[in-house]
């Protein structure tokens, strides 16, 4: 029997190690205790590597691992994995995204309770200072308080359920879920972010992406009630840390419970100097139970990928060019980009995704639909969505998928059309590929274009009246934003402009464009 070599590069729970030791077709190599230079010699024989945060799967690692088929990141984050490098070498990268869910939920509740009762400070006064002053520690109860939950996914909805057991009122903001997912649990659902800002306590549980970084800043904190409590056990940087410090110093924020920081380790962070903060060193996954689950799942994933039977929670998939014609690859990339753009242009909950095609590319609709799903759903799902779980993730959200082969009559050799129906309505996009690899968007919501799917894009739908281009240029010019390209398509009663700009666009700029008299709608996308 030929054996698959699995190298464990970092420390994981012994239950995971035992699975590897006791699997007959696995040659298990434990390399967690050797230095990272020596690891490069060991990794050359590996079929699969299991890592945590201590090992960088970088260019040196990948160059040494000449036989590597897959790498399993035993945890949620994968910042230490060179995803592009893995993809170029045909190495499948996987993570273990759900094993620490309960640990993160319970740490959130611990921070919430600690903030309400100021537990760490009361503890230190008695334990370290040996002072008995009960009058110093009048806290507050969770009972009857209103909790705002930003993000109602795996962790957020479990926090909400536990908060309800404390008889709290709970409201959630998550534009990417059906409202019934919250209301069926007795949780109020809102599409108005100000409803969250009016809560007594706010906790955030979103992926970290361009939409959620600095989601809570000076402007949002100013709208909050005096004495609000903020919790972040999700990702560093979701709260603007400078604004958070200022709010805590002023007393606008009574307390904050923080487990994650924008830059870690955060041993000299200004939050540590404040007396109204409870902090932990990114302990969201640090329970014995979660470490056991992570190790067991990582070991099982490594074995399955070594055998080639499946790639659970794959974050990338190599394209087998020996089985897929070369012309298909740019269409797969184009499909994902178009779906990603369309989902960014309308950030309300997705109800259905339809993908159709004409020409030879229609033979690969099944593959295209997977990449369309990843593109569309990663806007809301972030790191949770990958090529393996996208369809299942969609089913969980109640999103329908449809594919259709169209008659070949558009005049293009091949054409792909994506339709995404959201709570707000239907959006469509179409694209093709010229000269083998030149990807182009050729239609957006029935407006004809010829656009490369790349860059920072403002989509402005406006009444077709004189002066609009000048007004848009003036707004952007006043903000110091350089226009790289301006494409305008005219319809019967309106026009759609796709404006490529050199810089990322902030919400205040979009608000100024929305306020133009001729503007009908404005959205922004980054590809």
Short mmCIF file of C-alpha atoms in Angstrom, two decimals:
data_model
loop_
_atom_site.label_atom_id
_atom_site.label_comp_id
_atom_site.label_asym_id
_atom_site.label_seq_id
_atom_site.Cartn_x
_atom_site.Cartn_y
_atom_site.Cartn_z
CA UNK A 1 0.00 0.00 0.00
CA UNK A 2 1.42 3.38 -0.98
CA UNK A 3 1.33 5.92 1.80
CA UNK A 4 0.61 9.65 1.73
CA UNK A 5 3.04 11.83 3.67
CA UNK A 6 1.36 14.40 5.91
CA UNK A 7 3.65 16.80 7.77
CA UNK A 8 2.36 18.61 10.86
CA UNK A 9 4.30 21.89 10.94
CA UNK A 10 2.78 23.45 14.09
CA UNK A 11 1.37 22.25 17.38
CA UNK A 12 -2.20 20.89 17.25
CA UNK A 13 -4.27 18.91 19.75
CA UNK A 14 -3.19 15.31 20.25
CA UNK A 15 -6.58 13.98 19.12
CA UNK A 16 -5.76 15.22 15.63
CA UNK A 17 -2.29 13.69 15.81
CA UNK A 18 -3.76 10.34 16.88
CA UNK A 19 -6.02 10.27 13.82
CA UNK A 20 -2.98 10.72 11.59
CA UNK A 21 -0.93 8.11 13.51
CA UNK A 22 -3.67 5.52 13.26
CA UNK A 23 -4.52 5.92 9.57
CA UNK A 24 -2.92 3.07 7.61
CA UNK A 25 -2.29 4.89 4.36
CA UNK A 26 -0.71 7.94 6.04
CA UNK A 27 2.98 8.47 6.69
CA UNK A 28 2.73 10.92 9.56
CA UNK A 29 5.63 13.32 10.21
CA UNK A 30 5.61 15.54 13.30
CA UNK A 31 7.72 18.64 12.67
CA UNK A 32 6.23 21.18 15.07
CA UNK A 33 9.27 21.27 17.33
CA UNK A 34 11.97 21.84 14.72
CA UNK A 35 13.08 25.29 13.58
CA UNK A 36 11.61 26.68 10.39
CA UNK A 37 14.85 26.37 8.44
CA UNK A 38 15.08 22.65 9.19
CA UNK A 39 11.40 22.36 8.29
CA UNK A 40 12.25 23.21 4.68
CA UNK A 41 14.18 19.92 4.40
CA UNK A 42 11.34 17.94 5.94
CA UNK A 43 8.59 19.48 3.86
CA UNK A 44 10.10 18.38 0.53
CA UNK A 45 8.52 14.94 0.91
CA UNK A 46 5.09 16.15 2.03
CA UNK A 47 1.92 15.46 0.09
CA UNK A 48 -0.05 17.60 2.57
CA UNK A 49 1.06 20.06 5.26
CA UNK A 50 -0.90 21.07 8.34
CA UNK A 51 -0.02 24.52 9.68
CA UNK A 52 -1.19 27.09 12.15
CA UNK A 53 -0.05 30.69 12.47
CA UNK A 54 3.56 29.88 13.42
CA UNK A 55 4.54 28.63 9.96
CA UNK A 56 4.50 30.96 6.97
CA UNK A 57 3.46 29.16 3.81
CA UNK A 58 5.50 31.59 1.75
CA UNK A 59 7.68 31.36 -1.35
CA UNK A 60 10.53 29.60 0.50
CA UNK A 61 8.13 27.06 1.95
CA UNK A 62 6.40 26.42 -1.37
CA UNK A 63 9.67 26.15 -3.29
CA UNK A 64 10.88 23.53 -0.81
CA UNK A 65 7.61 21.57 -0.82
CA UNK A 66 8.06 20.16 -4.32
CA UNK A 67 5.51 17.34 -3.86
CA UNK A 68 2.88 19.33 -1.99
CA UNK A 69 -0.71 18.80 -3.14
CA UNK A 70 -2.55 20.62 -0.35
CA UNK A 71 -2.04 22.70 2.78
CA UNK A 72 -4.49 22.74 5.68
CA UNK A 73 -4.53 25.87 7.83
CA UNK A 74 -5.77 24.59 11.20
CA UNK A 75 -7.94 27.58 12.04
CA UNK A 76 -10.06 30.29 10.44
CA UNK A 77 -7.58 32.94 9.30
CA UNK A 78 -5.03 32.27 6.58
CA UNK A 79 -3.00 35.48 6.40
CA UNK A 80 0.18 33.40 6.63
CA UNK A 81 -0.66 31.41 3.49
CA UNK A 82 0.49 32.70 0.09
CA UNK A 83 -2.77 31.95 -1.69
CA UNK A 84 -1.59 33.13 -5.09
CA UNK A 85 1.59 31.09 -4.77
CA UNK A 86 -0.41 28.00 -3.88
CA UNK A 87 -2.76 28.49 -6.82
CA UNK A 88 0.07 28.96 -9.29
CA UNK A 89 1.59 25.67 -8.16
CA UNK A 90 -1.74 23.82 -8.17
CA UNK A 91 -1.70 23.46 -4.38
CA UNK A 92 -5.11 23.48 -2.74
CA UNK A 93 -5.31 25.59 0.41
CA UNK A 94 -7.95 24.78 3.03
CA UNK A 95 -8.93 26.12 6.42
CA UNK A 96 -11.12 24.98 9.33
CA UNK A 97 -13.68 27.80 9.59
CA UNK A 98 -16.35 26.58 12.01
CA UNK A 99 -14.54 24.62 14.74
CA UNK A 100 -14.08 27.66 16.98
CA UNK A 101 -17.63 29.02 16.64
CA UNK A 102 -18.81 28.26 20.17
CA UNK A 103 -15.54 29.47 21.67
CA UNK A 104 -15.89 32.83 19.93
CA UNK A 105 -19.55 33.11 20.93
CA UNK A 106 -18.83 32.45 24.59
CA UNK A 107 -15.86 34.84 24.66
CA UNK A 108 -18.18 37.54 23.30
CA UNK A 109 -20.58 36.89 26.17
CA UNK A 110 -17.69 36.92 28.65
CA UNK A 111 -16.58 40.35 27.43
CA UNK A 112 -20.17 41.58 27.52
CA UNK A 113 -20.65 40.50 31.12
CA UNK A 114 -17.21 41.79 32.14
CA UNK A 115 -18.01 45.21 30.70
CA UNK A 116 -21.38 45.38 32.40
CA UNK A 117 -20.04 44.36 35.83
CA UNK A 118 -16.46 45.69 35.41
CA UNK A 119 -15.37 42.30 36.59
CA UNK A 120 -11.60 42.46 35.83
CA UNK A 121 -11.18 45.68 37.80
CA UNK A 122 -13.21 44.48 40.76
CA UNK A 123 -11.21 41.26 40.72
CA UNK A 124 -7.87 43.08 40.66
CA UNK A 125 -8.84 45.41 43.53
CA UNK A 126 -9.53 42.47 45.82
CA UNK A 127 -7.04 39.91 44.54
CA UNK A 128 -4.03 42.14 43.90
CA UNK A 129 -4.63 45.25 46.02
CA UNK A 130 -6.43 43.37 48.85
CA UNK A 131 -9.02 46.14 49.11
CA UNK A 132 -12.65 45.34 49.98
CA UNK A 133 -14.75 48.23 48.62
CA UNK A 134 -18.07 46.98 47.31
CA UNK A 135 -19.28 50.53 46.75
CA UNK A 136 -16.74 50.97 43.94
CA UNK A 137 -18.34 48.34 41.77
CA UNK A 138 -21.93 49.11 40.94
CA UNK A 139 -22.41 47.59 37.51
CA UNK A 140 -25.34 47.14 35.18
CA UNK A 141 -27.55 44.20 34.23
CA UNK A 142 -27.98 42.68 30.79
CA UNK A 143 -31.66 42.18 31.56
CA UNK A 144 -33.82 44.59 29.55
CA UNK A 145 -30.90 46.11 27.64
CA UNK A 146 -30.95 46.35 23.85
CA UNK A 147 -28.19 44.51 22.02
CA UNK A 148 -27.24 45.37 18.46
CA UNK A 149 -25.67 42.50 16.54
CA UNK A 150 -23.82 43.45 13.35
CA UNK A 151 -23.57 40.32 11.21
CA UNK A 152 -25.98 37.44 11.79
CA UNK A 153 -23.90 34.53 10.57
CA UNK A 154 -22.54 31.48 12.34
CA UNK A 155 -21.37 33.40 15.41
CA UNK A 156 -23.68 36.43 15.42
CA UNK A 157 -26.92 34.47 15.55
CA UNK A 158 -25.62 32.32 18.43
CA UNK A 159 -24.66 35.44 20.38
CA UNK A 160 -28.19 36.72 19.80
CA UNK A 161 -29.73 33.51 21.14
CA UNK A 162 -27.62 33.65 24.30
CA UNK A 163 -28.47 37.32 24.77
CA UNK A 164 -32.17 36.46 24.58
CA UNK A 165 -31.66 33.94 27.38
CA UNK A 166 -30.55 36.93 29.50
CA UNK A 167 -33.90 38.53 28.52
CA UNK A 168 -32.26 41.21 26.39
CA UNK A 169 -33.93 42.84 23.41
CA UNK A 170 -31.91 42.01 20.30
CA UNK A 171 -31.78 43.72 16.91
CA UNK A 172 -29.54 42.68 14.03
CA UNK A 173 -28.19 44.37 10.94
CA UNK A 174 -27.13 42.06 8.12
CA UNK A 175 -28.22 43.04 4.60
CA UNK A 176 -27.08 39.68 3.24
CA UNK A 177 -29.58 37.44 5.00
CA UNK A 178 -33.34 37.04 4.62
CA UNK A 179 -35.07 38.92 7.42
CA UNK A 180 -36.84 35.72 8.44
CA UNK A 181 -33.56 34.17 9.58
CA UNK A 182 -33.60 36.70 12.42
CA UNK A 183 -37.32 37.11 13.02
CA UNK A 184 -37.86 33.34 13.23
CA UNK A 185 -35.54 33.43 16.27
CA UNK A 186 -37.40 36.31 17.87
CA UNK A 187 -34.73 38.83 16.87
CA UNK A 188 -35.65 42.19 15.36
CA UNK A 189 -34.23 42.69 11.85
CA UNK A 190 -33.33 46.14 10.55
CA UNK A 191 -32.00 47.59 7.31
CA UNK A 192 -31.35 50.94 9.01
CA UNK A 193 -27.89 50.96 10.56
CA UNK A 194 -28.93 53.80 12.87
CA UNK A 195 -31.13 51.28 14.71
CA UNK A 196 -27.96 49.46 15.72
CA UNK A 197 -26.24 52.67 16.76
CA UNK A 198 -29.15 53.40 19.14
CA UNK A 199 -28.56 50.19 21.15
CA UNK A 200 -27.17 49.93 24.69
CA UNK A 201 -24.57 47.34 23.64
CA UNK A 202 -23.17 46.67 20.16
CA UNK A 203 -21.25 43.59 19.07
CA UNK A 204 -19.81 42.97 15.61
CA UNK A 205 -19.47 39.60 13.83
CA UNK A 206 -18.69 40.30 10.17
CA UNK A 207 -15.92 39.15 7.86
CA UNK A 208 -13.07 41.59 7.38
CA UNK A 209 -13.24 43.13 3.92
CA UNK A 210 -13.27 46.51 2.20
CA UNK A 211 -16.88 47.06 3.24
CA UNK A 212 -16.43 46.30 6.95
CA UNK A 213 -13.00 47.78 7.76
CA UNK A 214 -13.59 50.88 9.95
CA UNK A 215 -17.30 50.12 9.86
CA UNK A 216 -17.60 51.90 13.20
CA UNK A 217 -15.76 55.24 13.23
CA UNK A 218 -16.09 58.75 14.65
CA UNK A 219 -19.29 59.45 12.69
CA UNK A 220 -21.04 56.28 13.91
CA UNK A 221 -19.86 56.68 17.51
CA UNK A 222 -21.22 60.25 17.57
CA UNK A 223 -24.68 58.85 16.80
CA UNK A 224 -24.56 56.31 19.64
CA UNK A 225 -26.20 56.87 22.99
CA UNK A 226 -23.98 58.10 25.82
CA UNK A 227 -22.58 55.20 27.81
CA UNK A 228 -22.75 52.65 25.01
CA UNK A 229 -20.75 49.42 25.34
CA UNK A 230 -18.89 48.03 22.30
CA UNK A 231 -17.66 44.45 21.82
CA UNK A 232 -15.32 43.11 19.13
CA UNK A 233 -14.28 39.45 19.18
CA UNK A 234 -14.34 39.13 15.38
CA UNK A 235 -11.55 40.89 13.45
CA UNK A 236 -9.22 43.75 14.26
CA UNK A 237 -9.97 46.94 12.37
CA UNK A 238 -13.75 46.60 12.13
CA UNK A 239 -13.89 49.38 14.71
CA UNK A 240 -11.64 52.32 13.84
CA UNK A 241 -9.21 52.05 16.73
CA UNK A 242 -8.40 55.77 16.97
CA UNK A 243 -12.10 56.60 17.12
CA UNK A 244 -12.60 53.85 19.71
CA UNK A 245 -9.86 55.26 21.94
CA UNK A 246 -11.27 58.80 21.63
CA UNK A 247 -14.78 57.59 22.48
CA UNK A 248 -13.56 55.71 25.54
CA UNK A 249 -11.52 58.68 26.77
CA UNK A 250 -14.46 61.06 26.39
CA UNK A 251 -16.86 58.71 28.15
CA UNK A 252 -19.16 58.50 25.13
CA UNK A 253 -18.31 54.80 25.18
CA UNK A 254 -18.65 53.54 28.74
CA UNK A 255 -16.78 50.29 28.22
CA UNK A 256 -15.35 48.20 25.40
CA UNK A 257 -14.55 44.49 25.27
CA UNK A 258 -11.81 43.86 22.72
CA UNK A 259 -10.22 40.54 21.73
CA UNK A 260 -8.75 41.53 18.35
CA UNK A 261 -6.55 44.34 17.14
CA UNK A 262 -5.65 45.79 13.76
CA UNK A 263 -2.00 44.90 14.31
CA UNK A 264 -1.06 41.98 16.54
CA UNK A 265 0.58 41.32 18.92
CA UNK A 266 -0.73 44.56 20.46
CA UNK A 267 1.38 44.87 23.60
CA UNK A 268 1.74 48.66 23.53
CA UNK A 269 -1.66 49.63 22.14
CA UNK A 270 -3.27 52.83 23.56
CA UNK A 271 -6.38 50.81 24.49
CA UNK A 272 -4.28 49.06 27.13
CA UNK A 273 -3.77 52.37 28.94
CA UNK A 274 -7.49 52.91 29.54
CA UNK A 275 -9.46 51.83 32.61
CA UNK A 276 -12.72 51.23 30.79
CA UNK A 277 -11.61 48.40 28.52
CA UNK A 278 -11.53 44.64 28.94
CA UNK A 279 -8.93 43.09 26.63
CA UNK A 280 -7.77 39.63 25.67
CA UNK A 281 -4.99 38.55 23.32
CA UNK A 282 -7.04 37.16 20.40
CA UNK A 283 -8.41 34.26 22.43
CA UNK A 284 -11.52 33.64 20.34
CA UNK A 285 -10.47 30.08 19.49
CA UNK A 286 -8.58 29.36 22.71
CA UNK A 287 -10.64 26.73 24.40
CA UNK A 288 -9.59 23.12 24.83
CA UNK A 289 -12.77 22.02 23.08
CA UNK A 290 -12.24 24.22 20.04
CA UNK A 291 -8.58 23.26 19.77
CA UNK A 292 -9.62 19.62 19.76
CA UNK A 293 -12.24 20.24 17.06
CA UNK A 294 -9.76 22.23 14.96
CA UNK A 295 -7.13 19.49 15.17
CA UNK A 296 -9.57 16.68 14.38
CA UNK A 297 -11.06 18.52 11.40
CA UNK A 298 -7.62 19.53 10.13
CA UNK A 299 -6.41 15.93 10.30
CA UNK A 300 -9.50 14.62 8.53
CA UNK A 301 -9.23 17.29 5.83
CA UNK A 302 -5.55 16.48 5.32
CA UNK A 303 -6.27 12.78 4.88
CA UNK A 304 -9.12 13.38 2.40
CA UNK A 305 -7.05 15.80 0.36
CA UNK A 306 -4.02 13.48 0.38
CA UNK A 307 -6.20 10.75 -1.05
CA UNK A 308 -7.74 13.19 -3.52
CA UNK A 309 -11.25 12.22 -2.46
CA UNK A 310 -12.34 15.74 -1.47
CA UNK A 311 -11.02 19.11 -0.41
CA UNK A 312 -13.21 20.33 2.48
CA UNK A 313 -13.30 24.13 2.91
CA UNK A 314 -11.00 24.67 -0.06
CA UNK A 315 -10.06 28.32 -0.42
CA UNK A 316 -8.80 27.92 -3.97
CA UNK A 317 -9.02 25.33 -6.70
CA UNK A 318 -6.39 24.74 -9.37
CA UNK A 319 -7.60 24.51 -12.94
CA UNK A 320 -6.68 21.19 -14.51
CA UNK A 321 -5.67 22.43 -17.94
CA UNK A 322 -5.30 18.87 -19.16
CA UNK A 323 -9.06 18.43 -18.81
CA UNK A 324 -10.36 21.94 -19.45
CA UNK A 325 -9.66 23.72 -22.75
CA UNK A 326 -7.45 26.78 -22.43
CA UNK A 327 -10.19 29.13 -23.65
CA UNK A 328 -12.31 28.29 -20.59
CA UNK A 329 -9.95 29.74 -17.97
CA UNK A 330 -10.45 33.44 -18.80
CA UNK A 331 -14.23 32.88 -18.84
CA UNK A 332 -14.06 31.34 -15.38
CA UNK A 333 -12.13 34.37 -14.12
CA UNK A 334 -14.49 36.76 -15.91
CA UNK A 335 -17.56 35.03 -14.46
CA UNK A 336 -16.34 35.37 -10.90
CA UNK A 337 -15.38 39.04 -11.42
CA UNK A 338 -18.76 39.91 -12.96
CA UNK A 339 -20.69 38.25 -10.14
CA UNK A 340 -18.47 40.02 -7.60
CA UNK A 341 -19.13 43.38 -9.28
CA UNK A 342 -22.87 42.83 -9.46
CA UNK A 343 -23.09 41.80 -5.80
CA UNK A 344 -21.19 44.93 -4.75
CA UNK A 345 -23.52 47.16 -6.75
CA UNK A 346 -26.55 45.99 -4.75
CA UNK A 347 -25.63 44.94 -1.23
CA UNK A 348 -29.08 43.73 -0.19
CA UNK A 349 -29.89 40.08 0.51
CA UNK A 350 -29.55 37.83 -2.53
CA UNK A 351 -32.58 35.73 -3.43
CA UNK A 352 -31.37 33.95 -6.57
CA UNK A 353 -28.43 33.72 -8.95
CA UNK A 354 -28.89 32.75 -12.58
CA UNK A 355 -26.07 32.09 -15.02
CA UNK A 356 -26.56 31.43 -18.70
CA UNK A 357 -24.21 31.14 -21.65
CA UNK A 358 -24.08 30.77 -25.40
CA UNK A 359 -21.38 29.26 -27.58
CA UNK A 360 -18.95 26.51 -26.58
CA UNK A 361 -18.54 28.00 -23.13
CA UNK A 362 -22.10 26.85 -22.36
CA UNK A 363 -20.72 23.32 -22.05
CA UNK A 364 -18.96 24.45 -18.86
CA UNK A 365 -21.92 26.06 -17.13
CA UNK A 366 -21.54 23.86 -14.06
CA UNK A 367 -17.99 25.09 -13.48
CA UNK A 368 -18.98 28.67 -14.25
CA UNK A 369 -21.83 28.54 -11.73
CA UNK A 370 -19.42 27.62 -8.92
CA UNK A 371 -17.20 30.59 -9.68
CA UNK A 372 -20.22 32.87 -10.03
CA UNK A 373 -21.39 31.72 -6.61
CA UNK A 374 -18.02 32.47 -5.03
CA UNK A 375 -17.93 35.90 -6.67
CA UNK A 376 -21.44 36.86 -5.63
CA UNK A 377 -21.44 35.41 -2.14
CA UNK A 378 -17.95 36.45 -1.05
CA UNK A 379 -19.16 40.06 -0.86
CA UNK A 380 -21.28 39.13 2.15
CA UNK A 381 -19.62 35.93 3.27
CA UNK A 382 -15.98 36.98 3.09
CA UNK A 383 -13.61 34.23 4.17
CA UNK A 384 -16.46 31.83 4.87
CA UNK A 385 -17.20 31.31 1.16
CA UNK A 386 -14.97 29.16 -1.03
CA UNK A 387 -15.17 27.05 -4.16
CA UNK A 388 -16.22 23.93 -2.28
CA UNK A 389 -18.85 25.32 0.07
CA UNK A 390 -20.37 28.13 -2.03
CA UNK A 391 -23.37 26.11 -3.18
CA UNK A 392 -24.01 24.79 0.34
CA UNK A 393 -23.55 28.28 1.77
CA UNK A 394 -26.13 29.54 -0.70
CA UNK A 395 -28.59 26.79 0.24
CA UNK A 396 -28.24 27.75 3.91
CA UNK A 397 -29.12 31.33 3.00
CA UNK A 398 -32.09 30.19 0.89
CA UNK A 399 -30.51 31.39 -2.36
CA UNK A 400 -31.66 29.64 -5.53
CA UNK A 401 -29.30 28.77 -8.39
CA UNK A 402 -30.25 28.36 -12.04
CA UNK A 403 -28.24 27.66 -15.19
CA UNK A 404 -29.36 27.79 -18.82
CA UNK A 405 -27.78 27.24 -22.22
CA UNK A 406 -28.87 29.91 -24.69
CA UNK A 407 -29.28 29.89 -28.45
CA UNK A 408 -26.14 31.15 -30.15
CA UNK A 409 -27.48 34.31 -31.80
CA UNK A 410 -25.83 37.34 -30.17
CA UNK A 411 -22.95 37.66 -32.60
CA UNK A 412 -20.34 36.81 -29.98
CA UNK A 413 -18.36 33.56 -30.18
CA UNK A 414 -19.09 33.00 -26.49
CA UNK A 415 -21.09 35.00 -24.00
CA UNK A 416 -21.87 34.65 -20.29
CA UNK A 417 -24.83 36.34 -18.58
CA UNK A 418 -25.35 36.58 -14.83
CA UNK A 419 -28.60 37.66 -13.19
CA UNK A 420 -28.78 38.31 -9.47
CA UNK A 421 -32.14 38.91 -7.84
CA UNK A 422 -32.02 40.66 -4.47
CA UNK A 423 -34.58 42.11 -2.10
CA UNK A 424 -34.31 45.34 -4.09
CA UNK A 425 -34.73 43.85 -7.56
CA UNK A 426 -32.96 42.28 -10.53
CA UNK A 427 -29.47 43.13 -11.78
CA UNK A 428 -27.83 41.67 -14.87
CA UNK A 429 -24.34 41.65 -16.35
CA UNK A 430 -22.85 40.02 -19.43
CA UNK A 431 -19.34 39.46 -20.66
CA UNK A 432 -17.15 37.85 -23.26
CA UNK A 433 -13.47 37.27 -24.02
CA UNK A 434 -11.68 38.64 -27.10
CA UNK A 435 -8.39 37.41 -28.57
CA UNK A 436 -8.21 34.43 -26.17
CA UNK A 437 -7.58 36.39 -22.97
CA UNK A 438 -9.05 39.92 -23.13
CA UNK A 439 -11.93 39.84 -20.67
CA UNK A 440 -14.68 42.39 -21.25
CA UNK A 441 -17.98 43.35 -19.65
CA UNK A 442 -20.36 44.06 -22.51
CA UNK A 443 -23.64 44.80 -20.74
CA UNK A 444 -24.82 46.02 -17.33
CA UNK A 445 -28.56 46.16 -16.67
CA UNK A 446 -29.29 46.37 -20.40
CA UNK A 447 -26.78 49.17 -21.00
CA UNK A 448 -24.12 48.27 -23.58
CA UNK A 449 -20.45 48.64 -22.61
CA UNK A 450 -16.92 47.52 -23.42
CA UNK A 451 -15.14 47.51 -20.05
CA UNK A 452 -12.22 45.55 -18.66
CA UNK A 453 -13.32 44.05 -15.30
CA UNK A 454 -10.60 45.69 -13.24
CA UNK A 455 -10.15 48.58 -10.84
CA UNK A 456 -12.28 50.96 -8.75
CA UNK A 457 -15.64 51.51 -10.43
CA UNK A 458 -18.41 54.00 -9.73
CA UNK A 459 -21.73 53.02 -11.35
CA UNK A 460 -23.91 56.10 -11.80
CA UNK A 461 -27.40 55.78 -13.27
CA UNK A 462 -28.84 59.16 -14.17
CA UNK A 463 -31.47 60.99 -16.14
CA UNK A 464 -30.18 61.58 -19.66
CA UNK A 465 -29.88 65.36 -19.43
CA UNK A 466 -27.07 67.79 -20.29
CA UNK A 467 -24.32 68.61 -17.81
CA UNK A 468 -24.12 65.35 -15.85
CA UNK A 469 -20.56 64.48 -16.87
CA UNK A 470 -19.37 67.94 -15.84
CA UNK A 471 -21.11 67.74 -12.46
CA UNK A 472 -19.62 64.31 -11.76
CA UNK A 473 -16.16 65.54 -12.77
CA UNK A 474 -16.52 68.53 -10.46
CA UNK A 475 -17.48 66.39 -7.45
CA UNK A 476 -14.59 63.99 -7.99
CA UNK A 477 -12.15 66.78 -8.78
CA UNK A 478 -13.03 68.64 -5.59
CA UNK A 479 -12.28 65.44 -3.66
CA UNK A 480 -8.92 65.04 -5.40
CA UNK A 481 -10.02 61.87 -7.19
CA UNK A 482 -8.53 61.24 -10.61
CA UNK A 483 -10.75 59.72 -13.30
CA UNK A 484 -8.94 56.97 -15.20
CA UNK A 485 -11.80 56.23 -17.61
CA UNK A 486 -15.40 57.34 -18.12
CA UNK A 487 -17.73 55.04 -20.05
CA UNK A 488 -21.29 56.18 -20.75
CA UNK A 489 -24.15 54.13 -22.16
CA UNK A 490 -27.46 55.75 -23.06
CA UNK A 491 -30.87 54.13 -22.93
CA UNK A 492 -34.35 55.38 -23.78
CA UNK A 493 -34.93 57.50 -20.69
CA UNK A 494 -31.72 57.19 -18.70
CA UNK A 495 -27.99 56.64 -18.94
CA UNK A 496 -25.50 54.54 -17.04
CA UNK A 497 -21.93 55.67 -16.49
CA UNK A 498 -19.12 53.41 -15.36
CA UNK A 499 -16.37 55.64 -13.99
CA UNK A 500 -12.96 54.14 -13.27
CA UNK A 501 -10.98 56.07 -10.67
CA UNK A 502 -7.45 55.80 -9.33
CA UNK A 503 -8.38 55.84 -5.63
CA UNK A 504 -10.79 53.94 -3.44
CA UNK A 505 -14.03 55.85 -2.97
CA UNK A 506 -15.34 56.73 0.48
CA UNK A 507 -19.02 56.86 1.37
CA UNK A 508 -19.09 60.64 1.68
CA UNK A 509 -18.10 60.95 -2.00
CA UNK A 510 -20.88 58.57 -3.03
CA UNK A 511 -23.32 60.63 -0.98
CA UNK A 512 -22.36 63.76 -2.92
CA UNK A 513 -22.92 61.95 -6.22
CA UNK A 514 -26.30 60.64 -5.03
CA UNK A 515 -27.32 64.20 -4.24
CA UNK A 516 -26.78 65.36 -7.83
CA UNK A 517 -30.12 66.38 -9.28
CA UNK A 518 -29.87 64.00 -12.25
CA UNK A 519 -28.67 60.99 -10.22
CA UNK A 520 -31.04 58.03 -9.99
CA UNK A 521 -28.71 55.58 -8.24
CA UNK A 522 -25.02 55.34 -7.37
CA UNK A 523 -23.00 52.30 -6.37
CA UNK A 524 -19.35 51.40 -6.05
CA UNK A 525 -17.36 48.24 -6.74
CA UNK A 526 -13.75 47.16 -6.52
CA UNK A 527 -12.33 44.35 -8.66
#
